[in-house]
Coordinates of C-alpha atoms in Angstrom, one line a residue:
Chain A
M114 CA 93.2 110.6 159.9
A115 CA 94.4 107.1 160.5
R116 CA 96.1 104.8 158.0
E117 CA 93.8 102.1 156.8
L118 CA 94.1 99.1 154.5
W119 CA 92.9 100.1 151.1
K120 CA 92.7 98.1 147.8
G121 CA 93.9 100.2 144.9
N122 CA 90.8 100.3 142.8
I123 CA 88.6 101.1 145.8
A124 CA 91.1 103.7 147.2
I125 CA 90.9 105.5 143.9
A126 CA 87.1 105.4 143.9
E127 CA 86.9 106.8 147.4
A128 CA 89.5 109.4 146.7
A129 CA 87.5 110.6 143.7
V130 CA 84.4 110.8 145.9
R131 CA 86.3 112.9 148.4
A132 CA 87.7 115.1 145.6
G133 CA 84.1 116.0 144.8
L134 CA 83.2 113.5 142.1
E135 CA 79.5 114.3 141.2
A136 CA 78.9 111.9 138.4
Y137 CA 80.6 108.5 137.5
F138 CA 79.8 106.4 134.4
G139 CA 81.5 103.1 133.8
Y140 CA 81.4 99.6 132.5
P141 CA 82.8 96.4 134.0
I142 CA 86.3 95.2 132.9
T143 CA 89.0 93.3 134.8
P144 CA 91.2 94.5 136.6
Q145 CA 89.3 97.7 137.4
T146 CA 85.8 96.4 138.1
E147 CA 86.0 97.0 141.9
L148 CA 86.2 100.7 141.2
L149 CA 82.8 100.5 139.4
E150 CA 81.3 98.2 142.0
Y151 CA 82.4 100.4 144.9
L152 CA 80.9 103.6 143.3
A153 CA 77.7 101.7 142.5
M154 CA 77.1 101.6 146.3
R155 CA 78.9 104.8 147.3
M156 CA 77.6 107.4 144.8
P157 CA 73.8 106.8 145.3
E158 CA 74.2 106.8 149.1
L159 CA 75.6 110.4 148.7
G160 CA 72.9 111.4 146.3
R161 CA 75.4 111.6 143.4
V162 CA 75.2 110.1 139.9
F163 CA 76.2 106.6 139.1
V164 CA 75.3 104.9 135.8
Q165 CA 76.5 101.6 134.5
A166 CA 76.7 102.3 130.8
E167 CA 75.9 99.8 128.0
S168 CA 79.5 100.0 126.8
E169 CA 82.7 102.1 127.2
L170 CA 81.4 104.1 124.2
G171 CA 78.3 104.9 126.2
A172 CA 80.3 105.6 129.4
I173 CA 82.7 108.1 127.9
N174 CA 79.9 109.9 126.1
M175 CA 77.9 110.1 129.3
V176 CA 81.0 111.6 130.9
Y177 CA 81.2 114.0 128.0
G178 CA 77.7 115.2 128.6
A179 CA 78.1 115.5 132.3
A180 CA 81.5 117.3 131.9
C181 CA 79.7 119.9 129.8
T182 CA 77.6 120.8 132.9
G183 CA 80.8 121.8 134.7
V184 CA 80.7 119.2 137.5
R185 CA 83.5 116.8 138.5
V186 CA 83.2 113.7 136.4
M187 CA 85.1 110.4 136.0
T188 CA 85.2 107.1 134.3
S189 CA 87.5 104.2 134.6
S190 CA 88.4 101.2 132.6
S191 CA 91.2 98.9 131.5
S192 CA 93.1 98.7 128.3
P193 CA 90.5 97.2 125.8
G194 CA 87.9 99.4 127.3
I195 CA 90.1 102.5 127.0
S196 CA 90.5 101.8 123.3
L197 CA 86.8 102.1 122.9
M198 CA 86.8 105.4 124.8
M199 CA 89.3 107.0 122.4
E200 CA 86.6 108.6 120.2
G201 CA 85.0 110.3 123.2
L202 CA 88.3 111.4 124.7
S203 CA 89.2 113.2 121.5
Y204 CA 85.8 115.0 121.5
I205 CA 86.2 115.9 125.1
A206 CA 89.7 117.3 124.4
G207 CA 88.4 119.2 121.4
T208 CA 85.5 120.7 123.5
E209 CA 88.0 121.7 126.2
V210 CA 85.9 120.3 129.1
P211 CA 87.6 118.7 132.1
M212 CA 87.4 115.0 133.1
V213 CA 89.3 112.3 134.9
L214 CA 90.0 108.9 133.4
V215 CA 91.4 106.0 135.3
D216 CA 93.2 103.3 133.2
V217 CA 94.1 100.1 135.2
M218 CA 96.2 98.6 132.5
R219 CA 96.3 94.9 131.6
G220 CA 98.2 92.7 129.1
G221 CA 97.6 93.3 125.4
P222 CA 97.3 93.9 122.5
G223 CA 93.8 92.7 121.7
L224 CA 91.9 90.8 124.5
G225 CA 95.4 90.1 126.0
N226 CA 95.0 89.0 129.5
I227 CA 94.0 90.4 132.9
A228 CA 97.6 90.5 134.3
P229 CA 99.4 93.8 135.1
A230 CA 101.1 95.6 132.2
Q231 CA 102.1 99.1 131.0
G232 CA 101.3 98.6 127.3
D233 CA 98.9 101.6 127.1
Y234 CA 101.6 104.1 127.7
N235 CA 101.7 105.3 124.0
Q236 CA 98.0 105.2 123.6
I237 CA 97.4 107.4 126.7
V238 CA 100.5 109.6 126.7
H239 CA 100.9 110.2 123.0
G240 CA 97.3 110.5 122.1
G241 CA 95.2 107.6 120.9
G242 CA 92.2 109.7 119.9
H243 CA 92.4 111.6 116.7
G244 CA 93.7 115.2 116.4
D245 CA 96.1 117.4 118.3
Y246 CA 95.7 117.1 122.1
R247 CA 97.7 115.9 125.1
P248 CA 96.2 114.6 128.3
I249 CA 97.8 115.1 131.7
V250 CA 98.9 111.6 132.8
L251 CA 99.7 110.8 136.4
A252 CA 101.4 107.4 137.2
P253 CA 101.2 106.3 140.9
S254 CA 103.4 103.5 142.2
N255 CA 101.6 102.8 145.5
I256 CA 98.2 103.1 147.0
Q257 CA 98.8 106.3 148.9
E258 CA 100.1 107.9 145.7
A259 CA 97.1 106.6 143.8
I260 CA 94.8 108.4 146.3
D261 CA 96.8 111.6 146.2
L262 CA 97.1 111.7 142.5
T263 CA 93.4 111.0 142.0
M264 CA 92.6 114.1 144.1
L265 CA 95.2 116.1 142.1
A266 CA 93.8 114.8 138.8
F267 CA 90.5 116.6 139.4
D268 CA 92.2 119.8 140.3
L269 CA 94.5 119.7 137.3
A270 CA 91.7 118.7 134.9
E271 CA 89.6 121.6 136.1
A272 CA 92.4 124.2 136.2
Y273 CA 93.5 123.5 132.6
R274 CA 90.1 122.3 131.1
A275 CA 91.9 119.1 130.2
I276 CA 91.7 115.4 130.4
A277 CA 93.7 114.1 133.5
V278 CA 94.5 110.3 133.4
V279 CA 95.5 108.2 136.4
L280 CA 97.5 105.5 134.7
L281 CA 98.3 102.4 136.7
D282 CA 98.6 98.7 136.1
G283 CA 96.4 95.8 137.3
S284 CA 98.7 95.0 140.3
L285 CA 98.2 98.4 141.8
G286 CA 94.5 98.2 141.2
Q287 CA 94.3 94.9 143.0
M288 CA 96.8 95.1 145.8
M289 CA 96.0 96.3 149.3
E290 CA 98.3 98.6 151.3
P291 CA 97.9 100.9 154.3
A292 CA 97.1 104.5 153.2
E293 CA 95.6 107.6 154.6
M294 CA 92.4 108.9 152.9
P295 CA 92.1 112.7 152.9
P296 CA 89.0 114.3 154.3
M297 CA 85.9 114.8 152.2
R298 CA 85.9 118.0 150.2
P299 CA 82.7 120.0 149.7
L300 CA 81.0 119.8 146.3
K301 CA 81.3 122.8 144.1
T302 CA 78.5 125.3 144.2
T303 CA 79.6 127.6 141.4
Y304 CA 80.2 126.5 137.8
P305 CA 82.5 127.9 135.2
D306 CA 81.3 130.4 132.6
W307 CA 81.4 127.9 129.8
A308 CA 79.2 125.3 131.6
V309 CA 76.0 124.3 129.7
R310 CA 73.3 124.2 132.4
G311 CA 70.3 125.9 130.7
A312 CA 70.2 129.5 129.4
I313 CA 68.4 130.8 132.5
G314 CA 68.6 134.6 132.4
R315 CA 71.7 134.6 130.1
E316 CA 72.7 134.2 126.5
R317 CA 72.7 130.6 125.2
R318 CA 75.9 128.6 125.3
V319 CA 77.1 125.9 123.0
L320 CA 79.8 123.3 123.7
S321 CA 81.2 121.6 120.6
S322 CA 84.4 120.3 119.1
I323 CA 83.5 121.4 115.6
Y324 CA 85.2 124.3 113.9
L325 CA 84.2 124.0 110.3
D326 CA 86.2 127.1 109.3
P327 CA 89.9 126.0 109.2
P328 CA 91.3 129.2 110.7
L329 CA 89.0 128.8 113.7
E330 CA 90.1 125.2 114.1
E331 CA 93.7 126.4 113.9
E332 CA 93.0 128.9 116.6
A333 CA 91.4 126.2 118.8
N334 CA 94.5 124.0 118.3
L335 CA 96.8 126.9 119.3
R336 CA 94.7 127.6 122.4
I337 CA 94.9 123.9 123.4
L338 CA 98.7 124.0 122.7
R339 CA 99.3 127.2 124.7
R340 CA 97.4 125.6 127.6
W341 CA 99.6 122.5 127.3
Q342 CA 102.7 124.7 127.4
Q343 CA 101.5 126.1 130.8
I344 CA 101.0 122.5 132.0
E345 CA 104.5 121.7 130.9
A346 CA 105.9 124.7 132.7
N347 CA 104.0 124.2 135.9
E348 CA 103.0 120.6 136.4
V349 CA 106.0 118.3 135.9
R350 CA 106.2 115.9 138.8
Y351 CA 108.7 113.1 139.5
K352 CA 110.4 111.5 142.4
G353 CA 114.2 110.8 142.8
Y354 CA 115.8 108.2 145.0
Y355 CA 119.5 108.1 145.9
L356 CA 120.3 110.5 143.1
E357 CA 122.7 112.8 144.9
D358 CA 125.8 110.6 144.5
A359 CA 124.4 108.2 141.8
R360 CA 126.7 107.3 138.9
F361 CA 123.9 105.2 137.3
V362 CA 120.2 105.9 137.2
V363 CA 117.3 103.5 136.8
V364 CA 114.2 105.1 135.2
G365 CA 110.8 103.5 135.6
F366 CA 107.2 104.6 136.2
G367 CA 104.4 103.1 138.3
T368 CA 104.9 99.5 139.3
A369 CA 108.0 99.1 137.2
G370 CA 109.5 102.0 139.1
R371 CA 108.4 100.4 142.4
V372 CA 110.1 97.1 141.5
A373 CA 113.2 99.0 140.4
L374 CA 113.3 100.8 143.7
S375 CA 113.6 97.4 145.5
A376 CA 116.5 96.6 143.1
V377 CA 118.1 100.0 143.6
R378 CA 118.0 99.5 147.4
A379 CA 119.5 96.0 147.1
A380 CA 122.2 97.4 144.9
R381 CA 122.9 100.3 147.3
A382 CA 123.3 97.6 150.1
E383 CA 126.0 96.1 148.0
G384 CA 127.7 99.5 147.6
I385 CA 126.7 100.2 143.9
P386 CA 126.2 104.0 143.4
V387 CA 122.8 103.7 141.6
G388 CA 119.6 105.8 142.0
L389 CA 116.1 105.8 140.7
F390 CA 114.2 108.4 138.7
R391 CA 110.5 107.8 138.7
P392 CA 108.3 110.1 136.6
I393 CA 105.0 110.8 138.3
T394 CA 103.7 112.9 135.4
V395 CA 104.5 110.8 132.4
S396 CA 102.7 113.5 130.5
P397 CA 104.1 116.2 130.7
F398 CA 107.3 114.1 130.7
P399 CA 110.1 115.4 132.9
D400 CA 112.4 116.1 130.0
Q401 CA 114.6 118.8 131.5
V402 CA 115.4 117.0 134.7
L403 CA 116.4 113.9 132.8
R404 CA 118.5 116.0 130.5
Q405 CA 120.3 117.5 133.5
L406 CA 120.8 114.1 135.0
A407 CA 122.3 112.9 131.8
D408 CA 125.3 115.2 132.3
Q409 CA 125.9 113.9 135.8
V410 CA 125.7 110.2 135.4
E411 CA 127.5 107.4 133.5
G412 CA 124.4 105.6 132.3
F413 CA 120.6 105.0 132.5
L414 CA 118.6 101.8 132.7
V415 CA 115.0 102.1 131.7
V416 CA 112.7 99.5 133.2
E417 CA 109.2 99.0 131.8
M418 CA 106.3 96.5 131.5
N419 CA 106.0 97.1 127.8
T420 CA 108.5 97.0 124.9
G421 CA 110.0 100.3 125.6
Q422 CA 107.3 102.9 125.0
M423 CA 108.6 105.3 127.7
L424 CA 112.2 104.4 126.6
E425 CA 111.6 106.5 123.5
D426 CA 110.7 109.5 125.6
V427 CA 113.8 109.0 127.8
L428 CA 116.0 108.8 124.7
R429 CA 114.4 112.0 123.4
A430 CA 114.8 113.8 126.7
I431 CA 118.5 113.0 127.2
E432 CA 119.5 113.9 123.7
G433 CA 122.3 111.3 123.5
H434 CA 124.2 112.8 126.4
A435 CA 124.5 109.4 128.2
P436 CA 124.3 105.7 127.3
V437 CA 120.9 104.0 127.9
E438 CA 120.1 100.4 128.6
F439 CA 116.7 98.8 128.7
F440 CA 115.0 96.0 130.5
A441 CA 111.3 94.9 130.4
R442 CA 108.9 92.0 131.0
L443 CA 105.8 91.9 128.8
G444 CA 102.3 90.6 128.4
G445 CA 101.4 90.6 132.1
V446 CA 104.7 89.2 133.4
M447 CA 106.0 91.3 136.2
P448 CA 109.7 92.2 136.3
L449 CA 111.3 90.9 139.5
P450 CA 113.7 93.0 141.7
E451 CA 116.3 90.3 141.3
E452 CA 116.1 90.6 137.5
V453 CA 116.5 94.4 137.7
L454 CA 119.4 94.0 140.1
D455 CA 121.1 91.8 137.6
E456 CA 120.6 94.4 135.0
I457 CA 122.0 97.1 137.3
K458 CA 125.1 95.0 138.0
R459 CA 125.5 94.3 134.2
M460 CA 125.2 98.1 133.5
T461 CA 127.7 99.1 136.1
T462 CA 130.3 96.5 135.2
A463 CA 130.2 96.0 131.5
P464 CA 131.3 98.7 129.1
L465 CA 128.3 100.9 128.0
T466 CA 127.8 101.9 124.4
M467 CA 126.1 104.8 122.6
D468 CA 125.8 102.6 119.4
G469 CA 122.6 100.9 118.4
H470 CA 119.3 100.9 120.2
P471 CA 118.8 99.8 123.8
R472 CA 115.7 97.9 122.8
E473 CA 117.7 95.8 120.3
R474 CA 120.4 94.9 122.9
W475 CA 117.7 93.9 125.4
L476 CA 116.0 91.8 122.8
Q477 CA 119.2 90.0 122.0
R478 CA 119.6 89.2 125.7
M479 CA 116.0 88.1 126.0
L480 CA 116.3 85.8 123.0
Q481 CA 119.6 84.3 124.1
P482 CA 119.5 83.8 127.8
A483 CA 122.9 83.3 129.4
Chain B
M174 CA 43.5 154.5 110.0
T175 CA 47.3 154.3 109.4
L176 CA 48.9 151.2 108.0
A177 CA 50.6 150.4 111.3
E178 CA 47.3 150.4 113.1
M179 CA 45.9 147.9 110.7
E180 CA 48.8 145.4 111.3
T181 CA 48.1 142.4 113.4
L182 CA 50.8 139.9 114.1
V183 CA 49.6 136.5 113.1
Y184 CA 52.8 134.6 112.6
A185 CA 56.3 135.1 114.0
R186 CA 59.5 133.3 114.4
P187 CA 59.4 131.3 117.7
A188 CA 61.5 132.8 120.5
S189 CA 63.3 129.4 120.7
L190 CA 64.7 129.8 117.1
T191 CA 67.6 132.2 116.4
E192 CA 67.6 134.6 113.5
M193 CA 70.2 132.7 111.7
P194 CA 69.2 131.4 108.2
T195 CA 69.6 127.6 108.1
H196 CA 72.0 125.8 105.8
Y197 CA 69.4 123.2 104.8
C198 CA 68.7 122.5 101.2
P199 CA 65.6 124.1 99.6
G200 CA 62.5 122.0 100.4
C201 CA 64.2 120.1 103.2
T202 CA 61.8 119.3 106.1
H203 CA 64.5 119.8 108.8
G204 CA 63.3 123.4 108.9
V205 CA 59.7 122.3 109.6
A206 CA 60.9 119.9 112.3
H207 CA 63.0 122.7 113.9
R208 CA 60.1 125.1 113.9
L209 CA 57.7 122.6 115.4
I210 CA 60.1 121.8 118.2
A211 CA 60.7 125.5 118.8
E212 CA 57.0 126.3 118.9
V213 CA 56.3 123.6 121.4
I214 CA 59.2 124.7 123.6
D215 CA 57.8 128.3 123.5
E216 CA 54.3 127.1 124.3
M217 CA 55.5 125.1 127.3
N218 CA 57.8 128.0 128.4
L219 CA 60.8 125.6 128.5
R220 CA 63.4 127.6 126.5
E221 CA 65.6 128.5 129.4
R222 CA 65.4 125.0 130.9
T223 CA 66.1 123.1 127.7
I224 CA 69.5 121.7 126.7
G225 CA 69.8 120.2 123.2
V226 CA 72.2 117.5 122.2
A227 CA 73.1 117.8 118.5
S228 CA 74.2 114.9 116.4
V229 CA 76.3 114.3 113.4
G230 CA 74.6 114.6 110.0
C231 CA 72.8 117.4 108.2
S232 CA 71.5 118.6 111.6
V233 CA 75.0 118.9 113.0
F234 CA 74.5 122.7 113.2
A235 CA 71.1 122.5 114.9
Y236 CA 72.6 124.4 117.8
N237 CA 73.0 127.4 115.6
Y238 CA 69.3 127.6 114.9
F239 CA 67.8 127.0 118.4
D240 CA 68.1 129.8 121.0
F241 CA 68.9 127.6 124.0
D242 CA 71.9 125.7 125.4
W243 CA 73.4 123.0 123.3
V244 CA 76.1 120.4 123.3
Q245 CA 77.4 118.5 120.3
A246 CA 77.7 114.7 120.4
P247 CA 80.0 112.4 118.4
H248 CA 78.2 110.4 115.7
G249 CA 75.4 108.3 117.2
R250 CA 76.3 109.1 120.9
A251 CA 73.7 111.8 121.5
P252 CA 71.5 109.6 123.8
A253 CA 74.6 108.8 126.0
M254 CA 75.6 112.4 126.1
A255 CA 72.0 113.4 126.9
T256 CA 72.1 110.8 129.7
G257 CA 75.2 112.5 131.3
V258 CA 73.5 115.9 131.1
K259 CA 70.2 114.8 132.4
R260 CA 71.5 112.8 135.3
V261 CA 73.5 115.8 136.5
L262 CA 70.6 118.2 135.9
P263 CA 67.4 116.2 136.3
D264 CA 65.2 119.4 136.3
R265 CA 66.3 120.5 132.9
V266 CA 64.6 119.3 129.6
V267 CA 67.1 117.4 127.5
I268 CA 66.5 116.6 123.9
T269 CA 68.5 115.0 121.1
Y270 CA 67.9 115.7 117.5
Q271 CA 69.3 112.8 115.3
G272 CA 69.0 111.5 111.8
D273 CA 68.6 107.9 110.7
G274 CA 72.2 107.2 110.0
D275 CA 73.2 108.7 113.4
M276 CA 70.5 107.1 115.5
A277 CA 69.5 103.9 113.7
S278 CA 73.0 102.8 112.5
I279 CA 76.1 103.9 114.4
G280 CA 74.1 105.0 117.4
M281 CA 71.8 102.1 117.7
G282 CA 73.4 100.9 120.9
E283 CA 73.2 104.2 122.7
V284 CA 69.5 104.9 121.8
V285 CA 68.4 101.4 122.7
H286 CA 70.0 101.5 126.1
A287 CA 68.9 105.0 126.9
A288 CA 65.3 103.9 126.2
A289 CA 65.9 100.6 128.2
R290 CA 67.1 102.6 131.2
G291 CA 64.0 104.8 130.9
E292 CA 66.2 107.9 130.7
N293 CA 63.9 110.9 131.1
I294 CA 65.0 112.5 127.8
T295 CA 63.3 113.1 124.4
V296 CA 64.7 111.9 121.1
F297 CA 63.6 113.6 117.9
F298 CA 64.5 111.1 115.1
I299 CA 64.5 112.4 111.6
N300 CA 64.1 109.6 109.1
N301 CA 64.8 110.6 105.5
A302 CA 65.9 107.1 104.3
N303 CA 69.5 108.1 103.5
Y304 CA 72.7 109.7 104.8
G305 CA 72.1 113.3 103.7
M306 CA 75.2 115.2 104.8
T307 CA 77.7 112.8 103.2
G308 CA 75.8 112.9 99.9
G309 CA 73.1 110.3 99.9
Q310 CA 74.5 106.9 100.9
M311 CA 72.4 103.9 102.0
A312 CA 71.1 104.3 105.5
P313 CA 69.6 101.6 107.8
T314 CA 66.2 103.1 106.8
T315 CA 66.8 103.0 103.0
L316 CA 63.9 101.2 101.4
P317 CA 64.3 97.9 99.5
G318 CA 65.1 98.8 95.9
Q319 CA 65.9 102.4 96.8
K320 CA 68.9 103.8 94.8
T321 CA 71.6 105.6 96.8
T322 CA 75.2 106.2 96.1
T323 CA 76.1 103.0 97.9
S324 CA 73.2 101.0 96.6
P325 CA 73.5 102.2 93.0
R326 CA 71.3 99.4 91.6
G327 CA 68.8 99.8 94.4
R328 CA 69.0 98.3 97.9
D329 CA 69.3 94.6 97.4
V330 CA 67.9 93.0 100.6
E331 CA 69.8 89.8 99.8
T332 CA 73.2 91.4 100.3
Q333 CA 72.3 94.7 102.1
G334 CA 69.6 93.6 104.4
Y335 CA 66.3 95.2 105.4
P336 CA 65.4 98.7 106.7
V337 CA 65.2 99.2 110.4
R338 CA 61.8 100.2 111.8
A339 CA 63.2 102.2 114.8
A340 CA 60.0 103.3 116.5
E341 CA 58.7 99.7 116.5
L342 CA 62.0 98.5 117.9
I343 CA 62.3 101.0 120.6
A344 CA 58.6 100.6 121.6
T345 CA 59.4 97.0 122.8
L346 CA 61.5 98.4 125.7
E347 CA 59.9 98.8 129.1
G348 CA 61.7 102.0 129.8
A349 CA 60.2 103.8 126.7
S350 CA 57.0 105.6 127.6
Y351 CA 56.1 107.5 124.5
V352 CA 57.2 106.3 121.0
V353 CA 55.4 107.4 117.9
R354 CA 56.0 107.9 114.2
R355 CA 54.7 110.9 112.4
S356 CA 55.3 112.5 109.0
L357 CA 56.1 116.0 107.7
H358 CA 54.7 115.6 104.2
D359 CA 51.5 117.6 104.4
P360 CA 49.9 120.3 106.7
K361 CA 47.6 117.8 108.4
N362 CA 50.5 115.5 109.3
I363 CA 52.7 118.4 110.3
R364 CA 50.0 119.4 112.8
L365 CA 49.9 115.8 114.1
A366 CA 53.7 115.8 114.4
K367 CA 53.5 119.0 116.5
K368 CA 51.0 117.4 118.8
A369 CA 53.4 114.4 119.2
I370 CA 56.3 116.7 120.0
R371 CA 54.2 118.3 122.6
L372 CA 53.3 115.0 124.2
A373 CA 56.9 113.8 124.1
L374 CA 58.1 116.9 126.0
E375 CA 55.1 116.6 128.4
T376 CA 56.3 113.0 129.1
Q377 CA 59.7 114.3 130.0
V378 CA 58.6 117.3 132.0
R379 CA 56.3 115.0 134.1
G380 CA 59.2 112.6 134.7
L381 CA 57.5 109.7 132.9
G382 CA 60.6 108.4 131.1
F383 CA 62.0 108.0 127.6
S384 CA 60.2 109.5 124.7
L385 CA 60.9 109.3 121.0
V386 CA 59.2 111.0 118.0
E387 CA 60.2 109.6 114.6
L388 CA 59.5 112.1 111.8
L389 CA 59.4 110.9 108.2
S390 CA 61.2 113.5 106.2
I391 CA 62.4 114.2 102.7
C392 CA 65.8 114.8 101.1
P393 CA 65.1 116.3 97.7
T394 CA 68.8 116.9 96.9
N395 CA 70.0 113.4 97.5
W396 CA 66.8 111.7 96.3
G397 CA 67.2 113.7 93.0
M398 CA 63.7 115.0 93.1
T399 CA 61.9 118.3 93.4
P400 CA 60.5 119.0 96.9
V401 CA 57.0 118.3 95.7
Q402 CA 58.0 115.0 94.1
S403 CA 59.8 114.1 97.3
L404 CA 56.7 114.7 99.5
K405 CA 54.8 112.5 97.1
W406 CA 57.5 109.9 97.2
L407 CA 57.5 109.9 101.0
E408 CA 53.7 109.4 101.1
E409 CA 53.7 106.7 98.5
H410 CA 56.8 104.7 99.4
M411 CA 58.0 105.5 102.9
I412 CA 54.7 105.4 104.8
P413 CA 53.8 101.9 103.6
Y414 CA 57.1 100.6 105.0
F415 CA 57.1 102.9 108.0
P416 CA 53.5 103.1 109.1
L417 CA 52.5 106.2 111.0
G418 CA 51.1 105.5 114.4
D419 CA 51.5 105.3 118.2
Y420 CA 53.9 102.4 119.1
K421 CA 54.1 102.9 122.8
I422 CA 51.9 105.1 125.0
H423 CA 52.4 104.5 128.7
P424 CA 49.1 104.6 130.5
A425 CA 50.4 107.6 132.5
V426 CA 51.2 109.4 129.2
A427 CA 47.8 108.5 127.8
E428 CA 46.2 110.5 130.6
I429 CA 48.0 113.7 129.7
K430 CA 45.6 116.4 128.4
V431 CA 47.1 119.3 126.5

């Protein structure tokens, strides 16, 4: 199939359709609204379900109901809307039904703004909803990857009865790029043995997240944890660039990783031995690969569009085996490749330290510009 | 003639109810409401096609007592969850069973918009004028002057506002096709309630849109009364504030003969 020009939000919507999305429920919020608008046209023309909900609370609970029937379901939103969905996400996790969520992140906290940011990392990766659960989180850095990861998200959600999140920022949602759309997959015709579809000729089924007896809730928690361990063992994904001979490594996900790649290429052109490590699954986080890299390189530079939420995961992963520096732009301000290049040059020339916290050093530089 | 030959079965547990004893307090009318719904589902032969959406409150375990498929919604969100189920499976019968705290307070947005969309689902709304499961707090349906644990001096409308008349409110929406209020305080009204449950499910089965049956109910434990006192209190205090009646009957529903 030919490469065509796709806008991020619409590419994700069409990819979901081709992955077999049978029901979509959403609510308008910038910068993800085109996804909702596209499916408002696309789903009915295919005879599939589209409902514009009264709120994100409504949308996520419609998803919850539809997910209980065993079909492929999705919703999408942006940061403030995702906050409203946290209740439903926790219930969906507790009921162990699969769903796909798209979060096109914007500046925050609060109403924030509609510019690109990565401030939802902790909310999405480290929970957000109450209780013990972890979603699978896929972070694309270009439109083709957004398409491919959306398709993958449905497969993973279904395989592990889990929530799979496609986590991107507003710039990826809004930008257009050439990409190849995979062919349409057939809709499923059989449904899992837990699906609630009416007790026709069988015993009744109940889907719930309630286990009033604590030992039963403990058992449910352990079941969810064991499934997570399988996900950790099988589904870690990342991409490395120029890592073979790299003495320094930049770490960034999504758009921050993409900007960092431009900087790494510019640095390579100047002969600086630097590479890029871009987590594709930010959950499960590629701990082991980073830990191994830490023994091979002289230092890391973590680049994010938040105040260092993934930075904490990097520090945890490398267990103090290499010095780490940090650079970020916040609140909807995009980091520029030139800024990241300056940080790479600083890291590769100035002495690195294991003392203190990288966020503190970055903050000092931010507050006292040279 | 042997004893066995003389036996004639005149009353049995509906097939749509399981054998499990309920956890409801003695005298509670949840049991009556459950039985009426189960009887109607049996009579309409809908058991295998029905999917229930349980709510949060005393009826949180409704799915243990009905012998058909169920899902369990977060507090107040049952109409949204029911929307998701029904849109994917339009030929199934989807019901929610919600109390007044669940539907008329935290879930007001979900039920209003499900009705406004004309979702082809049926809501059974149990109004007992307080939050039962958490121990008798003030609900949106608590009467002026009624004492609860969070209106210990009686509901003061100056600071705590007025009760919500849910059936009247929902009836204003174009998408709602059948909206009535009935009561479970005596046999005559119980029979009328069963007829309303039948019409609500007929509305859905015929694809005529949103239906809601509000059932005035008692909560002897939290009201601090005997069941008999409670039934009397319902009749004397609740019905004047929440008049029984038909608040919305779509012309197409009015033509249904059962």
